[in-house]
Short mmCIF file of C-alpha atoms in Angstrom, two decimals:
data_model
loop_
_atom_site.label_atom_id
_atom_site.label_comp_id
_atom_site.label_asym_id
_atom_site.label_seq_id
_atom_site.Cartn_x
_atom_site.Cartn_y
_atom_site.Cartn_z
CA MET A 1 9.33 83.87 25.73
CA ILE A 2 11.76 84.40 28.61
CA SER A 3 10.01 87.60 29.70
CA HIS A 4 6.65 85.76 29.66
CA ARG A 5 8.05 83.03 31.92
CA LEU A 6 9.64 85.59 34.21
CA GLY A 7 6.28 87.38 34.44
CA MET A 8 4.56 84.11 35.36
CA ILE A 9 7.17 83.35 38.03
CA ILE A 10 6.73 86.80 39.55
CA ALA A 11 2.93 86.43 39.52
CA VAL A 12 3.14 83.06 41.27
CA ALA A 13 5.56 84.49 43.85
CA VAL A 14 3.17 87.35 44.62
CA VAL A 15 0.26 84.93 45.08
CA LEU A 16 2.33 82.69 47.35
CA GLN A 17 3.39 85.63 49.48
CA ALA A 18 -0.24 86.73 49.86
CA ALA A 19 -1.41 83.25 50.90
CA PRO A 20 -0.17 83.46 54.52
CA ALA A 21 -1.92 86.81 54.95
CA PHE A 22 -5.17 85.33 53.61
CA ALA A 23 -4.85 82.32 55.94
CA ALA A 24 -4.24 84.64 58.89
CA ASP A 25 -7.49 86.44 58.08
CA GLN A 26 -9.34 83.12 58.21
CA THR A 27 -9.42 82.68 61.96
CA LEU A 28 -11.96 80.61 63.82
CA ASP A 29 -14.22 82.60 66.12
CA TYR A 30 -14.85 81.12 69.56
CA GLY A 31 -17.97 83.23 70.11
CA PHE A 32 -19.59 81.96 66.91
CA PHE A 33 -18.60 78.41 67.82
CA LYS A 34 -20.16 78.67 71.28
CA THR A 35 -23.37 80.39 70.22
CA ARG A 36 -24.06 78.67 66.90
CA VAL A 37 -21.93 75.56 66.36
CA GLU A 38 -21.95 73.72 69.68
CA ALA A 39 -25.75 73.46 69.76
CA ILE A 40 -25.56 71.42 66.54
CA PHE A 41 -23.64 68.70 68.40
CA LEU A 42 -26.47 68.38 70.93
CA LYS A 43 -29.39 68.44 68.50
CA LYS A 44 -31.34 65.26 67.79
CA ARG A 45 -31.91 64.67 64.08
CA PRO A 46 -34.48 62.29 62.61
CA ASP A 47 -33.07 58.77 62.30
CA HIS A 48 -29.79 59.74 64.00
CA VAL A 49 -28.44 60.03 67.50
CA ARG A 50 -27.03 63.35 68.61
CA CYS A 51 -23.35 63.89 67.70
CA TYR A 52 -22.72 64.28 71.43
CA VAL A 53 -23.88 60.75 72.23
CA CYS A 54 -21.05 59.09 70.31
CA HIS A 55 -18.45 61.84 70.40
CA SER A 56 -18.41 62.23 74.17
CA GLU A 57 -17.75 58.50 74.58
CA SER A 58 -15.48 57.80 71.62
CA ASN A 59 -11.73 57.85 71.37
CA THR A 60 -11.77 59.61 68.01
CA ALA A 61 -10.11 62.90 67.12
CA PHE A 62 -13.50 64.57 67.62
CA LYS A 63 -14.09 63.92 71.31
CA LEU A 64 -16.54 66.30 72.94
CA VAL A 65 -16.38 67.01 76.67
CA LYS A 66 -19.01 65.16 78.68
CA LEU A 67 -21.72 67.36 80.06
CA SER A 68 -21.78 67.82 83.81
CA PRO A 69 -24.53 65.79 85.52
CA GLY A 70 -27.87 67.58 85.20
CA SER A 71 -26.54 70.03 82.60
CA ASN A 72 -27.95 70.47 79.13
CA PHE A 73 -25.04 72.60 77.84
CA TRP A 74 -21.33 72.94 78.42
CA THR A 75 -19.65 75.31 80.87
CA GLU A 76 -17.36 78.03 79.55
CA GLU A 77 -14.29 75.88 80.23
CA GLN A 78 -15.85 72.84 78.58
CA SER A 79 -16.88 74.90 75.53
CA ARG A 80 -13.32 76.15 75.16
CA GLN A 81 -12.08 72.53 75.24
CA ASN A 82 -14.64 71.57 72.57
CA PHE A 83 -13.51 74.57 70.49
CA GLU A 84 -9.89 73.41 70.66
CA VAL A 85 -10.82 69.87 69.61
CA ALA A 86 -13.09 70.98 66.76
CA SER A 87 -10.58 73.58 65.55
CA LYS A 88 -8.01 70.85 64.93
CA LEU A 89 -10.43 69.17 62.52
CA VAL A 90 -10.93 72.11 60.19
CA VAL A 91 -8.87 74.10 57.73
CA PRO A 92 -9.93 77.73 58.20
CA GLY A 93 -11.34 79.07 54.96
CA ASN A 94 -11.58 75.63 53.33
CA THR A 95 -14.73 73.61 54.01
CA ASP A 96 -13.78 70.93 51.47
CA ALA A 97 -10.57 70.16 53.38
CA SER A 98 -12.22 70.28 56.80
CA HIS A 99 -12.71 66.83 58.29
CA LEU A 100 -15.39 68.08 60.71
CA LEU A 101 -17.59 69.12 57.78
CA ARG A 102 -16.86 66.25 55.41
CA GLN A 103 -17.14 63.34 57.85
CA PRO A 104 -20.91 63.59 58.53
CA LEU A 105 -21.78 64.76 55.00
CA ALA A 106 -23.43 62.40 52.51
CA LEU A 107 -21.08 60.86 49.95
CA GLN A 108 -22.93 62.32 46.97
CA ALA A 109 -22.45 65.79 48.52
CA GLY A 110 -18.68 65.32 48.94
CA GLY A 111 -18.55 63.56 52.30
CA ASN A 112 -16.04 60.99 53.48
CA ALA A 113 -16.70 57.32 52.84
CA TYR A 114 -16.87 56.32 56.50
CA HIS A 115 -18.79 57.79 59.40
CA SER A 116 -20.24 55.31 61.87
CA GLY A 117 -22.82 57.90 62.96
CA GLY A 118 -24.42 57.97 59.54
CA ARG A 119 -24.93 60.90 57.25
CA GLN A 120 -26.03 63.75 59.47
CA PHE A 121 -26.18 66.13 56.50
CA GLU A 122 -27.58 65.04 53.13
CA THR A 123 -26.37 68.15 51.31
CA LYS A 124 -24.29 71.26 51.83
CA ASN A 125 -27.60 73.13 51.80
CA ASP A 126 -28.53 71.71 55.20
CA PRO A 127 -28.93 74.78 57.46
CA GLU A 128 -26.76 73.30 60.18
CA TRP A 129 -24.02 72.26 57.75
CA LYS A 130 -24.08 75.85 56.53
CA ILE A 131 -23.52 77.07 60.11
CA LEU A 132 -20.48 74.81 60.40
CA ALA A 133 -19.24 76.17 57.05
CA GLN A 134 -19.75 79.76 58.21
CA TRP A 135 -17.60 79.06 61.26
CA VAL A 136 -14.87 77.47 59.14
CA ASN A 137 -15.04 80.45 56.77
CA GLY A 138 -14.39 82.92 59.59
CA GLN A 139 -17.90 84.05 60.54
CA LYS A 140 -17.82 86.10 63.74
CA ALA A 141 -20.37 86.10 66.55
CA GLN A 142 -22.81 88.98 66.55
CA ALA A 143 -21.78 91.75 68.94
CA LYS A 144 -24.28 92.33 71.72
#
């Protein structure tokens, strides 16, 4: 009985020691964010305004940089600022704990109860939600 408990304690200790290494492997890739994720914030969806419309004007944790006059995409510096803001709203490797993914997701799909911008994603099968999930799960940009 004691040896069984000791074995369990050792197993738990090994798992806990490996957890920081796993978390370190789950880094967010700026290149993937810039090439795949940011465009989602600018896209118009049926029956919704673009994420950018509210999140460039709001005082929420997810505040996107305003586009420069006449621009239809962010500069490198602006994209890096957006990356920093968005990165604070995700838990690398854990889409279910990532506010950025849960907030606009429909309730029946696991979304948060309140999002004044409506449900941008009805399910986790939405192609753009999947792109956000790929970023959170450490997807890297394709090398050119």
